[in-house]
Amino acid sequence: MQLARVKGVQKYLRIAEISLTNRVAYLADHLAGSLFLILILFIFSQLWKTVLRQGGQVAGLDSTGMLWYMVFTEVIAISTPGSHYLVSEEVKSGDIAYKLSRPYSYTLYYFAAHCGEFAVRFITNLIVGAAFAYLTIGPLNVPWAKLGWVVLGFALATAVNFLMMFSLALLAFWLEESRPFFWIFQKMTFIFGGLFIPVEAYPQGLRFISYLLPLRYGLSAPARLMVQFERSLLWQMLTGQLVWITLLGILVWAMFQKGVRRVHVHGG
Amino acid sequence: MFTEARKTVKFVLQYFSANLQSAMEYRGAFISQIVFMFLNDLLLLFFWWVLFTKIDSLNGWSFQHILLLYAVASGAHACQALLFGGSFSLGRTIAEGRLDFYLVLPKPVLLHVLVSRSTTSSWGDLAFSLAIFALAAKPSPGLILGFVALIFTAGVVFTSFTVLAHSLSFWLGLSTGLANQLTEALLSFSLYPEGIFSAATRLVLYTLIPAGFVSYLPVRLLQRFSWPQLGLLILFALGLAALARFVFYRGLKRYESGNLVVTNAAD
């Protein structure tokens, strides 16, 4: 029984490894894609230098802190694979029927592939983003002694982001066109995820909403922890991440069970 | 010459009408894409709203200037996407040998490729642009007409730059990644106030990546109209369009047909 469980886990680790290897093969392509990251970081370095030029702060961060905060939020955002588009297309086209008959869980298959691809994208983008920030605005005071907690926060953030996007992709079981939901989700991430500015800078009502929603736990919270480590933020973040992973996990499971019953296989 | 120009305008409008009718065939998807794009654009303003609760001015730029900036940039993008939507996929069209279809027809090749596609969701960009302009400038009907002319001119700059970027495919093969990065850079710079950039960066933004002519100069014209600046904008738009046309037809001499048998339908 235990052996079977270990083999089951190994299967998904292998899927993650394959996805990772596939991405490593296109490393040059990834580095070219990082040009957009440099562009955005350049614009924001200019913006924060202008806004915070006389020792000013936004949400407790100076211009150096703000740029490093954005390095981490942007790196997470642009490293997150677009597997939701793939899942959505598979559901719409009916190709999902082929995957359902294979000896793995459809959701876990995509989660493993998502993690493998994210790892490669994250590392390459982080190297590029960190090098740019270091050269333009100076070094980050890395909390080396607590880095393990920060890495855990990033790992849980990956799971939160995957589950949010996978649940959106599963809407394709019921909707003809789910792309507009992805656009809105992306912009909600900008706002309640705190992509450009920490949610702590928002008016109280909006800050409260962003603390309740899962978006901040996938983006702003781990980035802020890396830039300005605080134990209270760490526990608040970990609690939020675990609660949302549980809730979204249940949601994805329920949506998949209900949605998959709507799939009709006609052969061919 | 006048008859030729009239024929060209008629040709563009006929394609525009056909594209619109085709998009409206799926009424539900058409309306939802417009509404969601409008919301999408509106949410982009949230960052600036938060920032301007912390500061009064950004090197002379107020929140009202930012609204005008977004109105112009989204309007210009809408003009490109609705009238010349084929520009976004020009590189792929070239690299995959899909120009054959246009080459055998008795119409200008470049213009035909550009007008043959239209992005439905950009009606949402246009609605957003007009709504934000109405909110920020409280305009008279005459000013609205002037605004439409401005965003069309800025749209020509956008389109010409996109054509130049995608024409690289004639020399580099499939280089849509690079072309998309260049057009993305133009769009991104157009959405941030020029007041935050250094003099050297601004020089780039008025030459190599002409965001200055897409949004900064039109915003200045809306704030304080000046004939010389309007003349400069029109001259730059015409010059860039002529350059894009020249580069495209120069590249076309290198074009090789793939003898591909395809259905020429929208993706």
XYZ file of C-alpha atoms in Angstrom:
535
model
C 0.000 0.000 0.000
C 2.773 2.396 1.036
C 4.853 1.308 -1.989
C 1.937 2.071 -4.287
C 1.619 5.526 -2.745
C 5.337 6.213 -3.207
C 5.070 5.091 -6.837
C 2.076 7.375 -7.272
C 4.064 10.378 -6.048
C 7.063 9.353 -8.185
C 4.836 9.418 -11.253
C 3.988 13.104 -10.714
C 7.585 13.978 -9.833
C 8.583 12.443 -13.169
C 5.947 14.563 -14.954
C 7.344 17.679 -13.226
C 10.862 16.657 -14.245
C 9.814 16.174 -17.895
C 8.134 19.576 -17.915
C 11.258 21.120 -16.367
C 13.561 19.450 -18.907
C 11.333 20.612 -21.782
C 11.624 24.195 -20.567
C 15.400 23.997 -20.051
C 15.659 23.044 -23.734
C 14.210 26.490 -24.603
C 16.313 28.516 -22.177
C 17.304 31.082 -24.805
C 13.611 31.616 -25.569
C 12.965 32.246 -21.863
C 15.795 34.731 -21.633
C 14.391 36.583 -24.666
C 11.034 36.632 -22.867
C 12.745 38.273 -19.900
C 13.163 41.438 -22.005
C 9.619 42.377 -21.043
C 10.583 42.030 -17.376
C 13.496 44.409 -17.865
C 11.217 46.864 -19.658
C 8.661 46.913 -16.839
C 11.341 47.096 -14.149
C 13.015 49.969 -16.003
C 9.734 51.936 -16.151
C 9.022 51.326 -12.468
C 12.574 52.113 -11.377
C 12.104 55.527 -13.029
C 8.670 55.913 -11.480
C 9.716 55.067 -7.919
C 12.866 57.180 -8.161
C 10.634 60.133 -9.133
C 7.927 59.511 -6.539
C 10.213 58.610 -3.619
C 13.219 60.788 -4.449
C 13.528 62.567 -1.073
C 13.602 59.562 1.239
C 9.851 59.041 0.875
C 8.174 55.698 1.526
C 5.093 53.854 0.294
C 3.716 51.211 2.656
C 6.997 51.279 4.594
C 9.208 50.704 1.534
C 11.655 53.182 -0.008
C 12.490 53.291 -3.738
C 15.004 50.416 -3.398
C 12.502 48.287 -1.468
C 9.733 49.076 -3.955
C 11.797 47.997 -6.943
C 12.934 44.769 -5.267
C 9.326 44.105 -4.204
C 8.326 44.439 -7.845
C 11.125 42.142 -8.976
C 9.551 39.351 -6.910
C 5.893 40.032 -7.742
C 6.653 40.404 -11.473
C 8.878 37.319 -11.518
C 6.084 35.231 -9.964
C 3.496 36.728 -12.333
C 5.419 36.247 -15.577
C 6.840 32.859 -14.560
C 3.411 31.364 -13.929
C 2.733 29.108 -16.946
C -0.368 29.595 -19.051
C -1.575 26.039 -18.416
C -5.076 27.400 -17.775
C -5.365 28.321 -21.471
C -4.321 24.779 -22.381
C -6.813 23.190 -19.978
C -9.566 25.511 -21.147
C -8.877 24.609 -24.807
C -8.796 20.875 -23.987
C -12.145 21.119 -22.265
C -13.702 23.113 -25.121
C -12.281 20.959 -27.912
C -13.052 17.691 -26.124
C -9.397 16.594 -26.127
C -9.746 16.147 -22.383
C -11.419 12.783 -23.154
C -8.040 11.351 -24.225
C -6.358 12.466 -21.004
C -9.112 11.115 -18.789
C -8.401 7.545 -19.855
C -4.721 7.758 -18.829
C -3.439 6.351 -15.522
C -3.057 9.628 -13.677
C -5.156 12.319 -12.060
C -5.872 15.065 -14.621
C -5.508 17.807 -11.988
C -2.306 16.442 -10.457
C -0.824 15.927 -13.921
C -1.252 19.638 -14.673
C -0.073 20.637 -11.209
C 3.152 18.646 -11.650
C 3.733 20.070 -15.142
C 2.931 23.576 -13.825
C 5.534 23.240 -11.020
C 8.241 21.945 -13.378
C 7.755 24.773 -15.855
C 7.388 27.405 -13.137
C 10.717 26.368 -11.557
C 12.683 27.017 -14.762
C 10.880 30.258 -15.586
C 11.179 31.524 -12.020
C 14.932 30.918 -11.775
C 15.765 32.465 -15.179
C 13.503 35.484 -14.633
C 14.797 35.985 -11.101
C 18.404 36.034 -12.308
C 17.546 38.647 -14.955
C 15.302 40.733 -12.658
C 17.708 40.631 -9.692
C 20.677 41.574 -11.902
C 18.739 44.554 -13.289
C 17.625 45.747 -9.838
C 21.124 45.299 -8.379
C 22.709 47.323 -11.162
C 20.140 50.126 -11.228
C 19.136 50.634 -7.608
C 21.460 48.614 -5.382
C 21.467 45.388 -3.386
C 18.632 43.817 -1.396
C 19.144 43.047 2.268
C 18.345 39.320 1.995
C 17.037 37.697 5.206
C 19.446 34.725 4.861
C 18.675 33.204 8.279
C 14.945 33.072 7.489
C 15.231 32.259 3.796
C 13.709 28.799 4.321
C 10.417 30.396 5.446
C 10.419 32.692 2.446
C 11.027 29.769 0.068
C 8.140 27.898 1.723
C 5.967 30.976 1.142
C 6.915 31.008 -2.558
C 6.188 27.265 -2.879
C 2.728 27.612 -1.315
C 2.105 30.694 -3.484
C 2.736 28.513 -6.565
C 0.026 26.092 -5.383
C -2.436 28.946 -4.681
C -1.834 30.459 -8.124
C -2.232 27.103 -9.854
C -5.506 26.303 -8.094
C -6.990 29.736 -8.852
C -6.198 29.474 -12.538
C -7.180 25.836 -12.841
C -10.606 26.536 -11.340
C -11.056 29.372 -13.866
C -10.005 27.067 -16.701
C -12.599 24.480 -15.601
C -15.328 27.083 -16.219
C -14.935 26.011 -19.858
C -17.133 22.984 -18.998
C -20.043 25.407 -18.720
C -19.052 28.502 -20.700
C -18.480 28.952 -24.420
C -15.843 31.672 -23.983
C -13.799 31.860 -20.773
C -10.992 34.162 -21.985
C -12.667 37.367 -20.705
C -12.606 35.830 -17.196
C -8.844 35.347 -17.522
C -8.411 39.043 -18.438
C -10.403 40.174 -15.437
C -8.616 37.675 -13.205
C -5.289 39.068 -14.408
C -6.324 42.626 -13.577
C -7.740 41.539 -10.202
C -4.278 40.074 -9.575
C -2.782 43.485 -10.349
C -5.073 45.047 -7.739
C -5.773 42.588 -4.949
C -2.589 40.618 -5.566
C -0.537 43.818 -5.192
C 1.507 43.362 -8.365
C 2.738 46.965 -8.651
C 2.302 48.258 -5.133
C 1.946 46.458 -1.764
C -1.685 46.141 -0.705
C -0.695 47.823 2.575
C -0.697 51.096 0.612
C -4.442 50.798 -0.138
C -7.267 52.484 1.754
C -8.425 50.348 4.684
C -11.526 48.831 3.032
C -9.647 47.622 -0.049
C -6.758 46.373 2.070
C -9.228 44.315 4.111
C -10.722 42.780 0.946
C -7.272 41.889 -0.379
C -6.423 40.212 2.938
C -9.523 38.036 2.555
C -9.000 37.062 -1.094
C -6.446 34.438 -2.210
C -4.687 36.721 -4.744
C -2.417 38.425 -2.214
C -1.188 35.059 -0.892
C 0.026 34.116 -4.359
C 1.926 37.326 -5.078
C 2.288 40.254 -2.680
C 2.719 38.414 0.636
C 5.780 36.279 -0.274
C 7.373 39.199 -2.185
C 6.943 41.536 0.755
C 8.288 38.898 3.142
C 11.444 38.633 1.043
C 11.950 42.402 0.988
C 10.923 43.130 4.581
C 10.805 40.017 6.772
C 8.367 40.227 9.673
C 7.295 37.281 11.791
C 3.677 38.508 12.065
C 3.443 38.695 8.259
C 4.965 35.216 7.962
C 2.296 33.547 10.158
C -0.509 35.550 8.595
C 0.705 34.569 5.116
C 1.161 30.866 5.886
C -2.294 30.675 7.487
C -3.902 32.400 4.509
C -2.067 30.196 2.021
C -3.013 26.947 3.757
C -6.657 27.979 4.156
C -6.912 28.979 0.489
C -5.120 25.854 -0.764
C -7.697 23.773 1.129
C -10.693 25.786 -0.065
C -9.542 26.037 -3.688
C -8.553 22.360 -3.671
C -12.116 21.432 -2.676
C -13.520 23.825 -5.289
C -11.362 22.367 -8.077
C -12.257 18.815 -7.049
C -15.998 19.613 -7.002
C -15.890 21.499 -10.327
C -13.950 18.727 -12.012
C -16.276 15.977 -10.730
C -19.343 17.892 -11.884
C -17.857 19.149 -15.145
C -16.409 15.857 -16.309
C -19.905 14.343 -16.327
C -20.748 16.747 -19.137
C -18.068 15.269 -21.415
C -19.553 13.112 -24.182
C -17.173 10.813 -26.025
C -18.345 9.942 -29.522
C -15.306 7.950 -30.594
C -13.583 8.720 -33.874
C -5.496 60.799 -57.423
C -8.634 61.917 -55.549
C -10.624 59.008 -57.045
C -7.850 56.615 -56.002
C -7.952 57.897 -52.402
C -11.747 57.572 -52.347
C -11.494 53.996 -53.612
C -8.946 53.155 -50.895
C -11.120 54.605 -48.123
C -14.115 52.690 -49.505
C -12.064 49.491 -49.578
C -10.970 49.950 -45.931
C -14.522 50.702 -44.805
C -15.939 47.690 -46.648
C -13.514 45.370 -44.882
C -14.233 47.121 -41.576
C -17.948 46.570 -42.088
C -17.464 42.903 -43.068
C -15.273 42.278 -40.009
C -17.830 43.932 -37.757
C -20.704 41.894 -39.186
C -18.689 38.717 -38.803
C -17.933 39.504 -35.124
C -21.582 40.353 -34.443
C -22.678 36.982 -35.749
C -21.951 35.632 -32.243
C -23.830 38.388 -30.418
C -23.281 37.058 -26.869
C -19.514 36.615 -27.258
C -19.287 40.017 -29.018
C -20.991 41.915 -26.209
C -19.231 40.046 -23.405
C -15.806 40.699 -24.961
C -16.556 44.428 -25.195
C -17.832 44.647 -21.627
C -14.938 42.656 -20.188
C -12.334 44.646 -22.132
C -13.893 47.871 -20.861
C -13.642 46.567 -17.282
C -10.126 45.293 -17.973
C -8.993 48.776 -19.054
C -10.792 50.437 -16.170
C -8.962 48.254 -13.645
C -5.627 49.447 -15.064
C -6.383 52.890 -13.633
C -6.562 51.512 -10.111
C -2.782 51.711 -9.587
C -2.728 55.390 -10.529
C -5.704 56.130 -8.327
C -3.873 54.604 -5.324
C -0.643 56.428 -6.213
C -2.371 59.802 -6.502
C -3.895 59.360 -3.029
C -0.249 59.503 -1.820
C 1.061 62.322 -4.056
C -0.367 65.470 -5.665
C 1.689 65.578 -8.831
C 4.202 63.451 -10.690
C 6.645 65.925 -12.256
C 3.741 68.053 -13.434
C 1.406 65.156 -14.276
C -1.871 64.990 -12.343
C -4.429 62.158 -12.222
C -6.422 64.010 -14.893
C -3.370 63.888 -17.204
C -3.117 60.150 -16.561
C -6.789 59.751 -17.537
C -6.112 61.590 -20.804
C -3.000 59.455 -21.365
C -5.041 56.256 -21.019
C -7.852 57.668 -23.169
C -5.407 58.445 -26.001
C -3.311 55.253 -25.735
C -6.319 52.903 -25.536
C -8.072 54.831 -28.342
C -4.995 54.599 -30.563
C -4.663 50.893 -29.846
C -8.378 50.437 -30.640
C -7.986 52.230 -33.996
C -5.139 49.905 -34.899
C -6.905 46.731 -33.725
C -10.272 47.567 -35.327
C -9.100 48.994 -38.658
C -5.676 47.377 -39.165
C -5.904 44.217 -37.017
C -3.875 42.240 -39.575
C -0.770 44.111 -38.397
C -0.566 41.983 -35.224
C -0.107 38.759 -37.185
C 1.857 40.208 -40.127
C 5.116 38.472 -39.139
C 3.472 35.051 -39.066
C 1.672 35.787 -42.359
C 5.041 36.537 -43.977
C 7.010 33.672 -42.421
C 4.354 31.049 -43.193
C 4.009 32.106 -46.825
C 0.420 33.260 -46.389
C 0.935 36.438 -48.415
C 0.169 34.481 -51.613
C -3.550 35.095 -51.129
C -3.059 38.883 -51.142
C -0.463 38.933 -53.911
C -2.828 37.610 -56.548
C -5.597 40.127 -55.828
C -5.769 43.587 -57.502
C -5.438 45.580 -54.257
C -2.436 47.112 -52.438
C -0.844 44.110 -50.666
C 0.120 45.781 -47.384
C -3.168 47.613 -46.915
C -5.102 44.454 -47.793
C -3.230 42.372 -45.175
C -3.724 45.069 -42.541
C -7.476 45.546 -43.016
C -8.255 41.857 -43.404
C -8.425 41.270 -39.630
C -10.120 43.081 -36.784
C -9.950 42.437 -33.027
C -13.478 42.336 -31.642
C -12.554 43.028 -28.012
C -11.034 46.370 -29.025
C -14.526 47.855 -29.291
C -14.229 47.747 -25.498
C -10.953 49.730 -25.724
C -12.670 52.322 -27.907
C -15.655 52.610 -25.551
C -13.233 52.980 -22.619
C -11.220 55.618 -24.463
C -14.276 57.755 -25.255
C -15.780 57.331 -21.776
C -12.548 58.298 -19.999
C -12.037 61.244 -22.347
C -15.589 62.454 -21.661
C -14.952 62.125 -17.918
C -11.552 63.844 -17.908
C -12.146 66.643 -20.445
C -15.945 67.224 -20.386
C -15.640 67.918 -24.125
C -17.816 69.727 -26.643
C -18.925 67.770 -29.782
C -16.151 69.554 -31.737
C -13.507 68.459 -29.249
C -14.766 64.872 -29.450
C -14.237 64.973 -33.224
C -10.752 66.389 -32.669
C -10.045 63.613 -30.171
C -11.149 60.934 -32.655
C -8.818 62.462 -35.276
C -5.968 62.455 -32.735
C -6.406 58.800 -31.748
C -6.628 57.838 -35.422
C -3.304 59.630 -36.085
C -1.742 57.944 -33.020
C -3.219 54.644 -34.288
C -1.369 55.173 -37.597
C 1.884 55.548 -35.608
C 1.088 52.335 -33.703
C 0.277 50.450 -36.923
C 3.338 51.705 -38.805
C 5.637 50.716 -35.940
C 4.015 47.255 -35.809
C 4.475 46.841 -39.583
C 8.157 47.802 -39.263
C 8.678 45.324 -36.397
C 6.876 42.459 -38.160
C 8.580 43.154 -41.505
C 11.755 41.849 -39.861
C 10.319 38.423 -40.710
C 11.343 39.015 -44.346
C 14.990 38.996 -43.245
C 14.992 36.966 -40.017
C 12.353 34.321 -40.751
C 9.741 33.776 -38.050
C 10.568 36.528 -35.570
C 7.151 37.264 -34.112
C 8.593 37.007 -30.583
C 10.918 39.944 -31.222
C 8.206 41.907 -33.058
C 5.769 41.362 -30.206
C 8.365 42.504 -27.655
C 8.925 45.707 -29.655
C 5.223 46.502 -30.004
C 4.682 45.616 -26.334
C 7.453 48.085 -25.448
C 5.710 50.837 -27.434
C 2.372 50.136 -25.746
C 3.924 49.946 -22.265
C 5.823 53.238 -22.579
C 2.672 54.895 -23.959
C 0.861 54.130 -20.710
C 3.323 55.861 -18.359
C 3.791 59.651 -18.083
C 6.856 61.061 -19.789
C 7.568 63.128 -16.667
C 9.146 60.109 -14.951
C 11.755 59.531 -17.669
C 15.195 61.093 -18.021
C 16.095 63.287 -21.018
C 17.989 60.409 -22.697
C 15.016 58.045 -22.332
C 12.684 60.715 -23.704
C 14.899 61.058 -26.748
C 14.404 57.322 -27.379
C 10.660 57.701 -26.780
C 10.406 60.344 -29.500
C 12.502 58.409 -32.018
C 13.184 54.650 -31.796
C 10.156 53.692 -29.668
C 7.779 56.532 -30.594
C 5.552 56.485 -27.495
C 5.884 60.274 -27.461
C 3.886 60.495 -30.700
C 1.355 57.862 -29.596
C 0.338 59.444 -26.321
C 2.521 62.209 -24.830
C 2.190 64.707 -27.688
C -1.582 64.066 -28.172
C -2.112 64.610 -24.413
C -0.174 67.885 -24.635
C -2.348 68.909 -27.594
C -5.508 68.156 -25.633
C -4.189 70.228 -22.730
C -2.917 73.165 -24.752
C -3.547 73.093 -28.482
C -0.802 74.284 -30.805
C -0.715 74.127 -34.595
C 3.062 73.458 -34.838
C 2.748 70.469 -32.487
C -0.249 69.118 -34.419
C 1.727 69.556 -37.639
C 4.659 67.685 -36.091
C 2.404 64.801 -35.032
C 0.799 64.494 -38.487
C 4.166 64.780 -40.214
C 5.672 62.071 -38.006
C 2.675 59.743 -38.536
C 2.857 60.185 -42.329
C 6.650 59.788 -42.340
C 6.544 56.605 -40.263
C 3.724 55.189 -42.437
C 5.806 55.907 -45.566
C 8.865 54.258 -43.973
C 6.828 51.199 -42.953
C 5.439 50.918 -46.497
C 8.919 51.264 -47.999
C 10.433 48.606 -45.684
C 7.521 46.198 -46.250
C 7.741 46.386 -50.074
C 11.536 46.169 -49.903
C 11.146 43.007 -47.840
C 8.453 41.695 -50.170
C 11.118 41.300 -52.880
C 12.699 38.659 -50.622
C 9.382 36.876 -49.997
C 9.202 33.233 -50.973
C 5.895 31.478 -51.433
C 5.485 28.259 -49.516
C 3.000 26.888 -52.080
C 0.830 26.434 -49.037
C -2.797 25.497 -49.568
C -4.710 27.080 -46.678
C -8.093 28.510 -45.887
C -7.688 32.250 -45.419
C -9.924 32.544 -42.377
C -9.437 34.442 -39.119
C -7.616 32.432 -36.459
